[in-house]
PDB file of C-alpha atoms in Angstrom:
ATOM      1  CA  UNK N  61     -27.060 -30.779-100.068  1.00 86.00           C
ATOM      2  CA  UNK N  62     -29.495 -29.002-102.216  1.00 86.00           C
ATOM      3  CA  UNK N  63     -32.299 -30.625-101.177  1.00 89.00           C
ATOM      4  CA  UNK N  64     -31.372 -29.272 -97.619  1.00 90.00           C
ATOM      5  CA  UNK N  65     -30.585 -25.862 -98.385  1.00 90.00           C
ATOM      6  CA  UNK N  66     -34.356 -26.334-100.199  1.00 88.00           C
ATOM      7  CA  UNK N  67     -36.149 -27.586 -97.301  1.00 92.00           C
ATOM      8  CA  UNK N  68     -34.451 -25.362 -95.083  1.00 92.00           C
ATOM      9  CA  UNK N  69     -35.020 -21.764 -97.490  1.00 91.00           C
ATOM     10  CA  UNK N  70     -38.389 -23.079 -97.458  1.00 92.00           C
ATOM     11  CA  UNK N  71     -39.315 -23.876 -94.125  1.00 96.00           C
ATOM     12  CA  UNK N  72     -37.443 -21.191 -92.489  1.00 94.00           C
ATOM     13  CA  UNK N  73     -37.903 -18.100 -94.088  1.00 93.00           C
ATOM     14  CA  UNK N  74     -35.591 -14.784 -93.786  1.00 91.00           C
ATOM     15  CA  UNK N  75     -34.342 -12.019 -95.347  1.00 91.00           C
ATOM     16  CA  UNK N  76     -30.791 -13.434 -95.354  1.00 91.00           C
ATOM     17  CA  UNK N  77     -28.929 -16.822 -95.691  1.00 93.00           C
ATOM     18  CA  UNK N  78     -25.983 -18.552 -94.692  1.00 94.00           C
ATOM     19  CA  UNK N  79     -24.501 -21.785 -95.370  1.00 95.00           C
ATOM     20  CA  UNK N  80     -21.492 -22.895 -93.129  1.00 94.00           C
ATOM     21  CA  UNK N  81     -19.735 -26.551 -94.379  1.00 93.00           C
ATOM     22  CA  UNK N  82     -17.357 -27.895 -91.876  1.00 88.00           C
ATOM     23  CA  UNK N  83     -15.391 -30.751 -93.034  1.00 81.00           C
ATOM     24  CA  UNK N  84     -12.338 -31.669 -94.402  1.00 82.00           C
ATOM     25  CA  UNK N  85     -11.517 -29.847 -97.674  1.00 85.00           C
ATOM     26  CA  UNK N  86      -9.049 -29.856-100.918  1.00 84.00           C
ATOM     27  CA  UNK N  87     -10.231 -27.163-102.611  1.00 85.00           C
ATOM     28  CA  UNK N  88     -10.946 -27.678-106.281  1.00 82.00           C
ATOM     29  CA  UNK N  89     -10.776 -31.733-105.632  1.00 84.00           C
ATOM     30  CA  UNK N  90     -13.967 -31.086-102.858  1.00 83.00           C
ATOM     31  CA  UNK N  91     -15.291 -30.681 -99.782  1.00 88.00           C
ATOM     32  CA  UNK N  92     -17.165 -32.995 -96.803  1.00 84.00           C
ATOM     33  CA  UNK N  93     -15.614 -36.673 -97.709  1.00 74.00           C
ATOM     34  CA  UNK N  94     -18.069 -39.367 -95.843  1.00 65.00           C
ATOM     35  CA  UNK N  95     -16.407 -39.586 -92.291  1.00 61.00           C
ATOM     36  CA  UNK N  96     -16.449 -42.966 -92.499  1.00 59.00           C
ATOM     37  CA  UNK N  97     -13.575 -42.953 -94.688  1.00 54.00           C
ATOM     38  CA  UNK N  98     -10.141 -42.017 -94.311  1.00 49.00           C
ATOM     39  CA  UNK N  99      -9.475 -38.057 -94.532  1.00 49.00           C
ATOM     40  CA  UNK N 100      -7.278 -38.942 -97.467  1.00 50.00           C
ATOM     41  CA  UNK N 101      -9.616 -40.080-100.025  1.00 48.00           C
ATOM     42  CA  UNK N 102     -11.069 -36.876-100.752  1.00 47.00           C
ATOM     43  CA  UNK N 103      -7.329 -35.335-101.219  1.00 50.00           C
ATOM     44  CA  UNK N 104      -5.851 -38.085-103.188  1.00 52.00           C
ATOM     45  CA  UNK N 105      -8.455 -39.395-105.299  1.00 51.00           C
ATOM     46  CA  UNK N 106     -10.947 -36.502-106.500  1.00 48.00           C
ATOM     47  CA  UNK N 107     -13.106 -38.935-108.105  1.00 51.00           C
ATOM     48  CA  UNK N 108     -13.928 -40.156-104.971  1.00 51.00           C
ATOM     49  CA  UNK N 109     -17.999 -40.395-104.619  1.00 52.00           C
ATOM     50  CA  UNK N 110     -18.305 -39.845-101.107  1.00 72.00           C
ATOM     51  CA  UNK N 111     -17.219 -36.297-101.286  1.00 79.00           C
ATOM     52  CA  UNK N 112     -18.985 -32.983-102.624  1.00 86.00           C
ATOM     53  CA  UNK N 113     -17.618 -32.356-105.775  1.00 87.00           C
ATOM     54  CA  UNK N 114     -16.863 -28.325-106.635  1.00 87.00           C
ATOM     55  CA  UNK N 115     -19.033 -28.785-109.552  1.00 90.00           C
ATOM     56  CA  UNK N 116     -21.957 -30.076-107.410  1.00 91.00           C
ATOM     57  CA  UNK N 117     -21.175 -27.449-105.038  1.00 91.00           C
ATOM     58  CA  UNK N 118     -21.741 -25.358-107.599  1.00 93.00           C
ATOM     59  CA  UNK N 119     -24.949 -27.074-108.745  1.00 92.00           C
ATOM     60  CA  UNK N 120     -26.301 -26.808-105.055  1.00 91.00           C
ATOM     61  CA  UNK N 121     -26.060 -23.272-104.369  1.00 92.00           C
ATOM     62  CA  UNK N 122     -26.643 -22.144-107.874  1.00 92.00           C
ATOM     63  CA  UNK N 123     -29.305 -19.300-108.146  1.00 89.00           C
ATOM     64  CA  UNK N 124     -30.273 -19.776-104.175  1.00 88.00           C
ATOM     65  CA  UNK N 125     -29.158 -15.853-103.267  1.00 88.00           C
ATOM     66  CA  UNK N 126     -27.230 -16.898-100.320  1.00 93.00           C
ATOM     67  CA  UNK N 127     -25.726 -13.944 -98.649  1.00 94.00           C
ATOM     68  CA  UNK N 128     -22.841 -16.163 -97.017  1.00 96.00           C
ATOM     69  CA  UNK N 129     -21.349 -19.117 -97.847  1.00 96.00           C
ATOM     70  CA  UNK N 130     -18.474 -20.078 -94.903  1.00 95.00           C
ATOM     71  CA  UNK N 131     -15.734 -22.813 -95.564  1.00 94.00           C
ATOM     72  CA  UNK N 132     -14.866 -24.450 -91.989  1.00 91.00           C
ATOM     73  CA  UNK N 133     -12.952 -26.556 -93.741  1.00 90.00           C
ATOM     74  CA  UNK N 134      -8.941 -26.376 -95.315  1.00 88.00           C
ATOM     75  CA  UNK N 135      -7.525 -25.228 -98.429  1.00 90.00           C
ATOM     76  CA  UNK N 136     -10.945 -23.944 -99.638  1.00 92.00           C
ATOM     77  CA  UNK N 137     -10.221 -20.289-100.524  1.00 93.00           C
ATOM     78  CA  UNK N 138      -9.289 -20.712-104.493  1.00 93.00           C
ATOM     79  CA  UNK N 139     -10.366 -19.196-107.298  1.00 93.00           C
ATOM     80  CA  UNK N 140     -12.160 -22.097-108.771  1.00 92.00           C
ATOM     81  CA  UNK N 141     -14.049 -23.080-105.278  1.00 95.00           C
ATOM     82  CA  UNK N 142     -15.034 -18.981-105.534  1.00 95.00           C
ATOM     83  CA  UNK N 143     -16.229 -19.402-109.518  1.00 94.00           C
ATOM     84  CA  UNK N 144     -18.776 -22.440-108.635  1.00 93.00           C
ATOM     85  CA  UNK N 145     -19.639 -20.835-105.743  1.00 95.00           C
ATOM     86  CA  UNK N 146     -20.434 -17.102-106.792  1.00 94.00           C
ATOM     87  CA  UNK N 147     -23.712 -18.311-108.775  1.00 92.00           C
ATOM     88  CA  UNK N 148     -25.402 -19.327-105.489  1.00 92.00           C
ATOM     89  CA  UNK N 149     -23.604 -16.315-102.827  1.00 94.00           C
ATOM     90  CA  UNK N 150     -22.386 -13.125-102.471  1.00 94.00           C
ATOM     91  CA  UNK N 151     -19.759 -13.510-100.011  1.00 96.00           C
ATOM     92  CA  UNK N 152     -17.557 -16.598 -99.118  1.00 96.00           C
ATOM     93  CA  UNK N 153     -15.328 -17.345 -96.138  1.00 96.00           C
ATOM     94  CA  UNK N 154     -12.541 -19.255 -96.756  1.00 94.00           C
ATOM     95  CA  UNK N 155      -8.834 -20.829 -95.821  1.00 91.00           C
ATOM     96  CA  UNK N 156      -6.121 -21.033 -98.357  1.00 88.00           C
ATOM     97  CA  UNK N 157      -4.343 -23.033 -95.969  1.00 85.00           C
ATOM     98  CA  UNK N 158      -5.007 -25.712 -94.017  1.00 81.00           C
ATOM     99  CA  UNK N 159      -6.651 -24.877 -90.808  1.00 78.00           C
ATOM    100  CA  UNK N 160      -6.301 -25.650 -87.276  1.00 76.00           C
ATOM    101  CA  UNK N 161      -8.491 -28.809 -85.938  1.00 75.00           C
ATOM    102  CA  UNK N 162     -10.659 -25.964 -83.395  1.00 79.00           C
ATOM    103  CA  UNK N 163     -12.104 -24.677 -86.582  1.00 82.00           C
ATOM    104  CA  UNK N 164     -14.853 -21.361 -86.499  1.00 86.00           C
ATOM    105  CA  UNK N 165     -15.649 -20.107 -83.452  1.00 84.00           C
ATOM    106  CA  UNK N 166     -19.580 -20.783 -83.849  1.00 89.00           C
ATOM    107  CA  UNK N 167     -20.357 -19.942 -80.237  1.00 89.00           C
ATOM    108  CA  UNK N 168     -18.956 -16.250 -81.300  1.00 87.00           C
ATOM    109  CA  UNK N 169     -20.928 -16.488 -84.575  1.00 88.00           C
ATOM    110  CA  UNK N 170     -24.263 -16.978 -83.135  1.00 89.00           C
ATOM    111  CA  UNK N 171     -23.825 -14.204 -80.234  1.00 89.00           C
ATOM    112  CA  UNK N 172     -23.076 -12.074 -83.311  1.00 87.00           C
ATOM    113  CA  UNK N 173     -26.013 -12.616 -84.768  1.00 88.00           C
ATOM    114  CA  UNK N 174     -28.311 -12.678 -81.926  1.00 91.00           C
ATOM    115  CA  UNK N 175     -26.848  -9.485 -80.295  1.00 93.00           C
ATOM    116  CA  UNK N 176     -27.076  -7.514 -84.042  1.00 93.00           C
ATOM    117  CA  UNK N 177     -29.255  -9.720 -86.347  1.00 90.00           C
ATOM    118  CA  UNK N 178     -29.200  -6.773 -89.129  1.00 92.00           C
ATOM    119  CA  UNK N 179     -25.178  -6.664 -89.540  1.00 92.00           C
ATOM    120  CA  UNK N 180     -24.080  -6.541 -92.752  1.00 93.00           C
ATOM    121  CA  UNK N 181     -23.036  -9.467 -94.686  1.00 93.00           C
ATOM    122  CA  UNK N 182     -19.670  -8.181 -95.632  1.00 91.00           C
ATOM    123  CA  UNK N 183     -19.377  -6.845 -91.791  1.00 92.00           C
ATOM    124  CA  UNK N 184     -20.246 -10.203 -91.110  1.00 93.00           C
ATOM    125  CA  UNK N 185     -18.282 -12.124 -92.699  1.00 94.00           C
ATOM    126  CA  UNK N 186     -15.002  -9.604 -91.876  1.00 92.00           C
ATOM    127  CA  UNK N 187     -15.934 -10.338 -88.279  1.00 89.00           C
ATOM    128  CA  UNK N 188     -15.804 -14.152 -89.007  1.00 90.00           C
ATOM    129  CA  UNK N 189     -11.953 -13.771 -90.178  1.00 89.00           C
ATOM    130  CA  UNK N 190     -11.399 -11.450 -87.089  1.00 85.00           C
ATOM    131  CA  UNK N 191     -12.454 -13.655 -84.482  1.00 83.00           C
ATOM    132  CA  UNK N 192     -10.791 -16.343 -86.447  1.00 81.00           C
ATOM    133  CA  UNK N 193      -7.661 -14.340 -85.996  1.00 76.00           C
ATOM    134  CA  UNK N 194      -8.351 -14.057 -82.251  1.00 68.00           C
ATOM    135  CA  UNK N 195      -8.715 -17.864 -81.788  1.00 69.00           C
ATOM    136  CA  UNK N 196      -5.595 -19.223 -83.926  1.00 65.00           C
ATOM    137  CA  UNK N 197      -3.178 -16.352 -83.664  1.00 64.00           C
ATOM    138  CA  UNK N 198      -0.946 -18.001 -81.801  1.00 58.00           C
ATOM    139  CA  UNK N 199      -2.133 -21.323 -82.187  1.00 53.00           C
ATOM    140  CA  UNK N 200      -0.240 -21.825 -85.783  1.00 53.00           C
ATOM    141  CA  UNK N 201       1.908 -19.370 -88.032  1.00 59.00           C
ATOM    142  CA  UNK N 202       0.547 -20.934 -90.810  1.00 65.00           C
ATOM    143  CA  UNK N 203      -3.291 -20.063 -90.783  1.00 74.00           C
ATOM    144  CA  UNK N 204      -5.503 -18.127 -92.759  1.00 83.00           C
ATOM    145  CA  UNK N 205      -8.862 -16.768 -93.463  1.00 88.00           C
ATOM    146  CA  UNK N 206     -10.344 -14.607 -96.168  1.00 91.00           C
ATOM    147  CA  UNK N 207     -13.600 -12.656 -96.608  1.00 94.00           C
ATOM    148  CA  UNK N 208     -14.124 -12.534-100.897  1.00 94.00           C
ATOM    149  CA  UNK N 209     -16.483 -10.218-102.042  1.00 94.00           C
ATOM    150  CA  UNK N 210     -18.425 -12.473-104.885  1.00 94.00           C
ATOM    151  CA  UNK N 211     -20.129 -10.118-107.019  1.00 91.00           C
ATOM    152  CA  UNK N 212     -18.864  -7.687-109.186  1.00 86.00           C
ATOM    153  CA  UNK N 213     -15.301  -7.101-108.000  1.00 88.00           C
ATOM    154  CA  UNK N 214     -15.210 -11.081-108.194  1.00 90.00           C
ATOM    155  CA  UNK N 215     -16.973 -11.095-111.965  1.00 90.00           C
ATOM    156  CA  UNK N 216     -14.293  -8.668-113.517  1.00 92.00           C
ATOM    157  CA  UNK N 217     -11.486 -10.983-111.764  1.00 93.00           C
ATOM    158  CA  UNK N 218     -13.125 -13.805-113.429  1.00 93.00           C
ATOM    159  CA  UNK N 219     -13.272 -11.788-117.096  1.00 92.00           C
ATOM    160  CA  UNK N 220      -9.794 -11.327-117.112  1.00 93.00           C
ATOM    161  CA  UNK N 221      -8.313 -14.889-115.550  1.00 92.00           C
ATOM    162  CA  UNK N 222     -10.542 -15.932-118.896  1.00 91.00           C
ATOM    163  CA  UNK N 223      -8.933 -13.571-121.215  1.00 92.00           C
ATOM    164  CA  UNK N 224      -5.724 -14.415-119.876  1.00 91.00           C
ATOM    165  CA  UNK N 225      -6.160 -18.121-119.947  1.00 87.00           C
ATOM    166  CA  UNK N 226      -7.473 -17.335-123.518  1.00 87.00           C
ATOM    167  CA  UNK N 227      -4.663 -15.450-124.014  1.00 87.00           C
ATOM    168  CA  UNK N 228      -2.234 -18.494-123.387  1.00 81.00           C
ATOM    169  CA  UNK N 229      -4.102 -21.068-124.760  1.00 77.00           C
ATOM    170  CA  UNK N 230      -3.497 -18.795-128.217  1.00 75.00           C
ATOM    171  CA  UNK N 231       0.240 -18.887-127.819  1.00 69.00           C
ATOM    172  CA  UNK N 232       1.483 -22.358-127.219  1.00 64.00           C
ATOM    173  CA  UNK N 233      -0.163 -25.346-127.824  1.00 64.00           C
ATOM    174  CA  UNK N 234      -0.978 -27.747-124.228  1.00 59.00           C
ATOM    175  CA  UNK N 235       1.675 -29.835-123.418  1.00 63.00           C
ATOM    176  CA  UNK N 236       0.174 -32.219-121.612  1.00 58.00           C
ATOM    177  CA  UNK N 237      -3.589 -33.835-122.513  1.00 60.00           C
ATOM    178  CA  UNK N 238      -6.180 -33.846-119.771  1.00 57.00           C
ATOM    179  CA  UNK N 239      -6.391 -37.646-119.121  1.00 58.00           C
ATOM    180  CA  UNK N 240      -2.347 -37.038-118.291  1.00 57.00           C
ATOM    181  CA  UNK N 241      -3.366 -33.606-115.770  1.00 53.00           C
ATOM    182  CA  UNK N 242      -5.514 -36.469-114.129  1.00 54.00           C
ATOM    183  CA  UNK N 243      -3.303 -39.750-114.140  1.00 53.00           C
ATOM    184  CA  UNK N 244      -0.081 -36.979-112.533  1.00 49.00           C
ATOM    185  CA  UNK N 245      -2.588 -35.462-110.254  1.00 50.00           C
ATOM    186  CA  UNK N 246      -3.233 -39.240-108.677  1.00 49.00           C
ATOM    187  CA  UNK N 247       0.518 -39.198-107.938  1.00 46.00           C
ATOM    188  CA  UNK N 248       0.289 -35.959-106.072  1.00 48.00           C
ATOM    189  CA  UNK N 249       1.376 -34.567-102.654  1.00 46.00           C
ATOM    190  CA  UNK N 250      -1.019 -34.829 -99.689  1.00 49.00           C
ATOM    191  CA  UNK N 251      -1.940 -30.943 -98.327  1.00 48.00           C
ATOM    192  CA  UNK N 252      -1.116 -30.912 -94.958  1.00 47.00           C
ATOM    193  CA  UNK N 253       0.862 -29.966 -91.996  1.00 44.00           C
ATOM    194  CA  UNK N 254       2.606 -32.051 -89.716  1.00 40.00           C
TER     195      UNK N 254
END
């Protein structure tokens, strides 16, 4: 993935970037599993190898000055998916839920751009979630889409989620010790919607 965002900042120059990753997602577990596995590995097993890893999410976009990072993919819009990415963008587009199979509505996306190529990034992206809205409204009840704002408003959010986690850790000792998070999360519900 970096070496694509690379090749492509490189050979295509602009004044402003976007990345858009459509796949299957499980937010802090990853994004983009290899299609030629089942949809569940990425969800059940977040050691799997043949999906992006937050952390090398993270790595990718780090210090790239994208304008827009967009998550066509499910349960993408958490705080620790927004933390790896905010290095790397300004804005990100995300679902907290899981969203329906249609996805973005990329022919909409590229008029957008074509008819007003200087529109704001946060215009931009607040357009995304609206024609979002105007494609699923009625498709699901349970949908959603955010536009998050990843520099300073985001920063300050991050400061105190520290100082509160901080905060805790000070008052009670863990209760459980990592390797046990990991062996409970391997016995964990699949995120989805029947």
């Amino acid at each position: 993935l970096a070496d694509f965002i690379s090749y492509a900042i490189g050979n295509y120059p602009a004044d402003r970037y976007a990345l858009f990753i459509d796949s299957q997602g499980a937010g802090w577990k990853g994004v983009s599993a290899d299609s030629s596995r089942a949809r569940k590995q990425v969800i059940r097993n977040p050691r799997q190898r043949d999906a992006i890893q937050i952390g090398e999410l993270g790595d990718a976009v780090s210090g790239l000055g994208l304008d827009l990072i967009a998550f066509d993919a499910s349960l993408m819009a958490m705080i620790e998916v927004a933390d790896e990415v905010s290095s790397g963008a300004d804005t990100m587009v995300a679902s907290q839920a899981v969203r329906p199979a249609t996805g973005f509505r990329y022919d909409w996306i590229v008029d957008e751009l074509c008819n007003d190529p200087t529109v704001s990034t946060h215009h931009f992206a607040r357009d995304i979630v609206g024609a979002y809205n105007g494609a699923h409204g009625g498709v699901s009840e349970i949908w959603s889409l955010s536009a998050i704002d990843l520099t300073a408003p985001f920063e300050t959010l991050m400061t105190e989620v520290d100082e509160f986690a901080a905060a805790l850790g000070a008052v009670e000792e863990p209760t459980r010790k990592p390797d046990e998070v990991g062996a409970l999360d391997d016995h964990g519900y699949d995120y989805s919607v029947q």
